[in-house]
Short mmCIF file of C-alpha atoms and ligand atoms in Angstrom, two decimals:
data_model
loop_
_atom_site.label_atom_id
_atom_site.label_comp_id
_atom_site.label_asym_id
_atom_site.label_seq_id
_atom_site.Cartn_x
_atom_site.Cartn_y
_atom_site.Cartn_z
CA MET Z 7 20.15 35.62 -2.53
CA LYS Z 8 16.57 33.65 -2.19
CA LYS Z 9 15.89 30.91 -3.69
CA PHE Z 10 12.71 29.52 -5.44
CA PHE Z 11 11.19 26.19 -5.61
CA GLY Z 12 7.89 24.95 -7.03
CA ILE Z 13 6.26 21.83 -8.26
CA ILE Z 14 4.29 21.21 -11.68
CA GLY Z 15 1.74 18.83 -12.23
CA ASP Z 16 -2.20 18.31 -13.77
CA PRO Z 17 -4.24 19.32 -10.91
CA ILE Z 18 -1.93 20.85 -8.76
CA ASN Z 19 -4.11 22.94 -6.28
CA HIS Z 20 -3.98 20.56 -3.57
CA SER Z 21 -0.47 19.79 -3.36
CA LEU Z 22 0.59 19.95 -0.22
CA SER Z 23 4.56 19.72 -0.59
CA PRO Z 24 4.67 23.73 -0.59
CA LEU Z 25 3.58 23.03 3.16
CA LEU Z 26 6.12 20.65 3.75
CA HIS Z 27 8.56 22.21 1.69
CA ASN Z 28 7.93 26.26 3.35
CA TYR Z 29 7.58 24.26 6.80
CA TRP Z 30 11.71 23.13 6.87
CA PHE Z 31 12.83 26.64 5.04
CA LYS Z 32 11.76 28.56 7.84
CA LYS Z 33 12.95 25.51 10.53
CA TYR Z 34 16.45 25.82 9.05
CA LYS Z 35 16.08 29.59 8.14
CA ILE Z 36 16.59 28.99 4.52
CA ASP Z 37 15.78 32.06 2.63
CA ALA Z 38 13.77 30.60 0.42
CA SER Z 39 10.09 29.87 -1.00
CA TYR Z 40 8.23 27.20 -2.70
CA SER Z 41 5.32 27.20 -4.46
CA ILE Z 42 3.02 25.44 -6.80
CA LEU Z 43 3.91 26.28 -10.21
CA GLU Z 44 1.09 26.39 -13.30
CA ALA Z 45 2.31 24.25 -15.85
CA LYS Z 46 1.01 22.57 -18.86
CA GLU Z 47 2.15 20.34 -20.45
CA LYS Z 48 3.58 23.26 -22.82
CA ASP Z 49 5.22 24.92 -20.51
CA ILE Z 50 7.01 22.40 -19.12
CA ALA Z 51 10.64 23.04 -21.56
CA ASP Z 52 10.16 26.73 -19.84
CA VAL Z 53 9.74 26.24 -16.44
CA VAL Z 54 13.07 23.80 -16.90
CA SER Z 55 14.64 26.20 -18.34
CA LYS Z 56 13.96 28.63 -15.20
CA ILE Z 57 16.52 25.62 -13.59
CA LYS Z 58 18.93 25.79 -16.55
CA ASN Z 59 19.15 29.91 -16.09
CA LYS Z 60 19.24 29.68 -12.50
CA THR Z 61 15.89 31.24 -11.61
CA LEU Z 62 14.65 28.51 -10.06
CA THR Z 63 16.96 26.45 -7.64
CA GLY Z 64 14.69 23.09 -8.18
CA ILE Z 65 11.33 21.56 -9.17
CA ASN Z 66 8.95 18.49 -7.97
CA VAL Z 67 7.07 16.88 -10.51
CA THR Z 68 3.71 15.09 -10.23
CA LEU Z 69 1.64 12.95 -12.16
CA PRO Z 70 1.16 12.97 -15.09
CA TYR Z 71 4.51 14.49 -16.04
CA LYS Z 72 6.79 12.34 -14.55
CA GLN Z 73 7.54 10.26 -17.18
CA LYS Z 74 7.62 13.39 -19.01
CA ILE Z 75 9.84 15.26 -17.94
CA ILE Z 76 13.01 13.28 -18.26
CA ASN Z 77 13.09 14.37 -22.41
CA TYR Z 78 13.73 18.04 -20.95
CA THR Z 79 16.28 17.36 -18.28
CA ASP Z 80 19.97 16.38 -19.45
CA LYS Z 81 20.23 13.49 -16.92
CA ILE Z 82 18.37 11.34 -15.34
CA VAL Z 83 20.38 9.45 -12.10
CA ASN Z 84 19.92 6.56 -9.32
CA ASP Z 85 16.45 5.58 -8.91
CA ALA Z 86 15.24 7.59 -12.05
CA LYS Z 87 17.47 6.06 -14.46
CA THR Z 88 15.61 2.51 -12.92
CA SER Z 89 12.48 3.56 -12.61
CA GLY Z 90 12.34 5.44 -15.73
CA SER Z 91 10.04 8.33 -13.36
CA VAL Z 92 11.49 11.10 -12.42
CA ASN Z 93 10.49 13.49 -8.99
CA THR Z 94 12.29 15.71 -8.06
CA LEU Z 95 15.02 18.45 -10.42
CA PHE Z 96 18.10 20.49 -9.85
CA LEU Z 97 21.22 21.96 -11.37
CA ASP Z 98 24.16 20.33 -10.63
CA ASN Z 99 27.94 22.10 -10.82
CA SER Z 100 28.56 21.62 -14.37
CA ASP Z 101 25.49 22.91 -15.31
CA ASN Z 102 23.13 19.89 -16.71
CA VAL Z 103 19.64 19.84 -15.22
CA ILE Z 104 19.39 16.56 -12.87
CA GLY Z 105 15.95 14.25 -12.59
CA GLU Z 106 16.52 11.85 -9.51
CA ASN Z 107 13.41 9.84 -7.76
CA THR Z 108 12.67 10.70 -4.75
CA ASP Z 109 9.66 8.32 -4.45
CA VAL Z 110 11.50 5.22 -4.73
CA PHE Z 111 13.14 6.30 -1.13
CA GLY Z 112 10.07 7.35 -0.01
CA LEU Z 113 8.21 4.12 -0.22
CA GLN Z 114 11.06 2.11 1.58
CA ALA Z 115 11.61 4.43 3.72
CA ALA Z 116 7.91 4.80 5.22
CA TYR Z 117 7.08 1.03 5.40
CA LEU Z 118 9.32 -1.16 3.56
CA LYS Z 119 11.65 -1.50 6.57
CA GLU Z 120 8.67 -2.90 9.03
CA ILE Z 121 7.96 -6.00 6.68
CA ASP Z 122 9.84 -8.75 8.04
CA LYS Z 123 11.16 -11.97 5.83
CA ARG Z 124 10.89 -9.91 3.05
CA THR Z 125 12.88 -11.25 0.93
CA ASN Z 126 9.84 -14.72 0.61
CA LYS Z 127 7.30 -12.13 0.74
CA LYS Z 128 4.71 -11.91 -2.13
CA ALA Z 129 3.99 -8.68 -3.42
CA LEU Z 130 1.14 -7.75 -5.05
CA ILE Z 131 0.73 -3.95 -7.14
CA ILE Z 132 -2.33 -2.72 -7.84
CA GLY Z 133 -2.26 -0.15 -10.16
CA ALA Z 134 -0.19 0.33 -13.09
CA GLY Z 135 -0.22 3.99 -12.76
CA GLY Z 136 2.69 7.26 -13.08
CA VAL Z 137 3.75 5.47 -9.22
CA SER Z 138 3.78 2.24 -9.78
CA PRO Z 139 7.46 2.11 -11.61
CA SER Z 140 9.18 3.61 -8.45
CA VAL Z 141 6.28 0.59 -6.49
CA ILE Z 142 8.26 -1.77 -8.12
CA VAL Z 143 11.60 -0.56 -7.77
CA SER Z 144 11.19 0.18 -4.04
CA LEU Z 145 9.82 -3.70 -3.17
CA GLN Z 146 12.86 -4.97 -5.46
CA LYS Z 147 15.01 -2.46 -3.36
CA SER Z 148 13.11 -3.77 -0.68
CA GLY Z 149 14.31 -7.53 -0.91
CA VAL Z 150 11.32 -8.59 -2.25
CA LYS Z 151 11.85 -10.82 -5.04
CA HIS Z 152 8.53 -12.08 -5.64
CA ILE Z 153 6.30 -8.94 -7.34
CA SER Z 154 3.44 -8.99 -8.79
CA ILE Z 155 0.82 -6.94 -10.93
CA ILE Z 156 -2.51 -6.15 -11.70
CA ASN Z 157 -4.80 -3.33 -13.35
CA ARG Z 158 -7.77 -2.66 -15.21
CA THR Z 159 -6.21 -1.90 -18.28
CA LYS Z 160 -4.09 -4.94 -18.40
CA GLU Z 161 -1.91 -3.22 -20.98
CA LYS Z 162 -0.16 -1.09 -19.01
CA CYS Z 163 0.93 -3.93 -16.80
CA LEU Z 164 2.43 -5.55 -19.72
CA PHE Z 165 3.94 -2.96 -20.83
CA LEU Z 166 5.66 -2.56 -16.79
CA GLN Z 167 7.08 -5.84 -17.99
CA LYS Z 168 8.96 -4.48 -20.46
CA LYS Z 169 10.91 -2.93 -18.57
CA PHE Z 170 10.92 -4.94 -14.97
CA GLU Z 171 10.74 -8.15 -16.73
CA ILE Z 172 10.91 -9.93 -13.19
CA ILE Z 173 6.84 -8.93 -12.27
CA ASN Z 174 4.72 -10.82 -12.69
CA VAL Z 175 1.31 -9.79 -14.31
CA LEU Z 176 -2.23 -11.05 -13.33
CA SER Z 177 -5.83 -10.86 -14.65
CA TRP Z 178 -8.14 -7.73 -13.05
CA ASP Z 179 -11.12 -10.59 -13.01
CA ASP Z 180 -9.46 -12.31 -10.58
CA LEU Z 181 -8.24 -9.56 -8.06
CA GLU Z 182 -10.10 -10.25 -5.04
CA TYR Z 183 -9.49 -13.93 -5.34
CA LYS Z 184 -5.85 -13.14 -5.74
CA ILE Z 185 -5.29 -10.59 -2.46
CA GLY Z 186 -5.58 -13.53 -0.40
CA LYS Z 187 -2.26 -14.94 -1.84
CA HIS Z 188 -0.28 -12.24 -0.90
CA ASP Z 189 1.61 -10.60 2.29
CA ILE Z 190 2.30 -7.28 0.85
CA ILE Z 191 -0.49 -5.74 -0.94
CA ILE Z 192 -0.33 -2.11 -2.14
CA ASN Z 193 -2.97 0.40 -3.89
CA ALA Z 194 -1.10 2.47 -6.78
CA THR Z 195 -4.55 3.01 -7.96
CA SER Z 196 -6.57 6.04 -7.68
CA LEU Z 197 -9.57 4.23 -6.38
CA GLY Z 198 -10.32 5.16 -2.33
CA LEU Z 199 -9.60 8.84 -2.94
CA LYS Z 200 -11.77 11.74 -2.16
CA ASN Z 201 -15.02 11.86 -3.79
CA GLY Z 202 -14.00 8.92 -6.32
CA THR Z 203 -14.34 5.63 -7.51
CA ASP Z 204 -13.31 2.78 -4.64
CA PHE Z 205 -13.41 -0.57 -5.46
CA ASN Z 206 -16.47 -2.84 -5.67
CA PHE Z 207 -15.65 -5.31 -3.65
CA ASP Z 208 -14.40 -5.78 0.65
CA PHE Z 209 -11.08 -7.30 0.99
CA ASN Z 210 -12.49 -10.25 2.86
CA ASP Z 211 -9.94 -12.51 2.20
CA PHE Z 212 -7.06 -10.79 3.34
CA LYS Z 213 -4.21 -12.79 4.86
CA ASN Z 214 -4.28 -12.58 8.11
CA ASP Z 215 -0.22 -11.61 8.51
CA ALA Z 216 -0.33 -9.78 5.40
CA VAL Z 217 0.34 -6.01 5.10
CA TYR Z 218 -2.02 -3.21 2.86
CA ILE Z 219 -0.24 -0.27 1.90
CA ASP Z 220 -2.38 2.66 0.53
CA ILE Z 221 -0.35 5.33 -2.01
CA ILE Z 222 -2.85 7.77 -1.00
CA TYR Z 223 -3.24 10.34 1.58
CA ASN Z 224 -6.45 12.36 1.28
CA PRO Z 225 -8.32 10.91 2.57
CA LEU Z 226 -6.02 9.47 5.54
CA LYS Z 227 -8.39 6.54 5.46
CA THR Z 228 -9.83 4.79 3.09
CA LYS Z 229 -12.25 3.05 3.00
CA THR Z 230 -10.31 -0.33 2.34
CA TYR Z 231 -7.82 0.93 4.84
CA LYS Z 232 -10.62 1.67 7.51
CA PHE Z 233 -11.85 -1.82 6.66
CA LEU Z 234 -8.42 -3.70 7.35
CA GLU Z 235 -7.60 -1.89 10.17
CA GLU Z 236 -10.35 -2.14 11.82
CA LYS Z 237 -10.23 -6.91 11.48
CA GLY Z 238 -6.37 -5.57 12.23
CA ILE Z 239 -4.39 -5.77 9.59
CA LYS Z 240 -0.80 -3.87 9.36
CA VAL Z 241 -1.93 -0.73 6.99
CA PHE Z 242 -0.13 2.05 5.98
CA ASN Z 243 -1.52 5.42 4.08
CA GLY Z 244 0.18 7.19 2.02
CA LEU Z 245 1.37 10.23 4.00
CA ASP Z 246 4.72 8.81 5.53
CA MET Z 247 5.56 8.09 1.80
CA PHE Z 248 4.83 11.85 1.22
CA ILE Z 249 7.12 13.18 3.17
CA TYR Z 250 9.84 11.17 2.87
CA GLN Z 251 10.24 12.00 -0.37
CA GLY Z 252 9.96 15.38 0.20
CA GLN Z 253 12.38 15.01 2.86
CA LYS Z 254 15.11 13.42 0.62
CA SER Z 255 14.12 16.32 -2.74
CA PHE Z 256 14.94 19.14 0.16
CA TYR Z 257 18.36 16.81 0.85
CA LEU Z 258 19.27 16.82 -3.09
CA TRP Z 259 18.28 21.05 -3.05
CA ASN Z 260 19.56 21.92 0.17
CA LYS Z 261 22.17 19.59 1.80
CA ILE Z 262 20.13 19.43 4.73
CA ASN Z 263 18.48 16.27 6.16
CA PRO Z 264 15.10 17.75 7.21
CA GLU Z 265 13.50 16.64 10.54
CA ILE Z 266 9.88 15.34 10.68
CA ASP Z 267 8.65 17.08 13.97
CA ASP Z 268 5.59 16.26 15.93
CA GLU Z 269 4.51 20.08 14.01
CA LEU Z 270 5.32 19.43 11.03
CA ILE Z 271 2.54 16.11 10.93
CA ASN Z 272 0.10 18.21 12.88
CA LEU Z 273 0.50 20.97 10.23
CA LEU Z 274 0.08 18.06 7.49
CA LEU Z 275 -2.75 16.53 9.48
CA SER Z 276 -4.67 19.60 10.06
CA ARG Z 277 -4.95 20.48 5.71
CA LEU Z 278 -6.36 16.54 5.49
CA LYS Z 279 -9.97 15.22 6.68
CA TRP Z 280 -9.98 11.88 8.36
P1 ATR L 20 -2.44 7.27 -15.90
O1 ATR L 20 -3.33 6.52 -16.12
O2 ATR L 20 -2.39 8.44 -16.30
O3 ATR L 20 -0.65 6.92 -15.06
P2 ATR L 20 -2.75 7.45 -12.35
O4 ATR L 20 -3.75 8.04 -12.12
O5 ATR L 20 -1.48 7.50 -12.38
O6 ATR L 20 -3.19 7.76 -14.23
O7 ATR L 20 -3.19 6.07 -12.27
C1 ATR L 20 -4.05 5.54 -11.95
C2 ATR L 20 -4.77 4.16 -11.78
O8 ATR L 20 -5.94 3.77 -11.06
C3 ATR L 20 -4.35 3.16 -12.94
O9 ATR L 20 -3.80 1.92 -12.23
C4 ATR L 20 -5.80 2.99 -13.49
O10 ATR L 20 -6.42 2.15 -13.98
P3 ATR L 20 -6.35 2.06 -15.13
O11 ATR L 20 -4.77 2.17 -15.97
O12 ATR L 20 -6.98 0.79 -16.36
O13 ATR L 20 -6.84 3.48 -16.28
C5 ATR L 20 -6.45 2.92 -11.86
N1 ATR L 20 -8.10 3.05 -11.56
C6 ATR L 20 -8.06 4.85 -11.83
N2 ATR L 20 -9.68 4.27 -11.64
C7 ATR L 20 -10.16 3.05 -11.55
C8 ATR L 20 -11.29 2.53 -11.79
N3 ATR L 20 -12.95 3.00 -11.74
N4 ATR L 20 -11.17 0.83 -11.50
C9 ATR L 20 -9.96 0.92 -11.87
N5 ATR L 20 -8.40 1.09 -11.94
C10 ATR L 20 -8.79 2.58 -11.70
#
């Protein structure tokens, strides 16, 4: 019987998840399709009920619903529990709607393994929005002990600090100066997004051996990414994280660990502008 999957979020029209999952369904000859589910907040209960009654096999959840969705699940597990953020839903053998988080794995798989001697490194997370809890958990799981966070709205950092006591909260006014004091800098804000605002300074004080991770993948290279790349800094964008989070979701739903092959990468790149 054909299986149906989808994604909810707002805005959602530009999501690449249908492209990713439908590519893998075709590759592994699975009779399934993945589509964008137009759902506002009032529709979340209805979407989740479709998992319960097996009309849908699973869904992904993106901003701004990653926290809100928890109230509609029967149980959250593993990284979803630790982070308080859910991006994948499925039904377990007892017909419970389970909420899991694959963003943490996505981030770890994409970049963190490439950073040496992590335990001694100082990480700075810029932004305290929807993706930041997953960033914190991925750093913690990767052994990074010194984690600071900075956000235009400081209250959001203080709120996160209640859950993640180890994080150190910095003031937005100090951002430019603090950048040079850290080894792993992660942009978890929307600054740099296509057609959006950007940082209003250049990251001149960046340490030569520091690493910059941008959660953004559209554009593939933000202004800051390009600036640091030209300076010879090790830089990553969010595309690998996106692919790896999808890979884990696909595994949870289909029990197949799908391959990330060149055809898939090229397909995704063809949809993104440099
Ligand atoms: P939400 O804030 O609803 O969780 P998000 O997309 O998950 O939305 O997060 C957006 C992030 O980008 C936030 O950290 C936000 O900072 P605020 O919490 O102060 O809003 C940050 N951000 C967005 N626009 C920004 C700007 N012009 N300057 C600085 N930070 C910005």
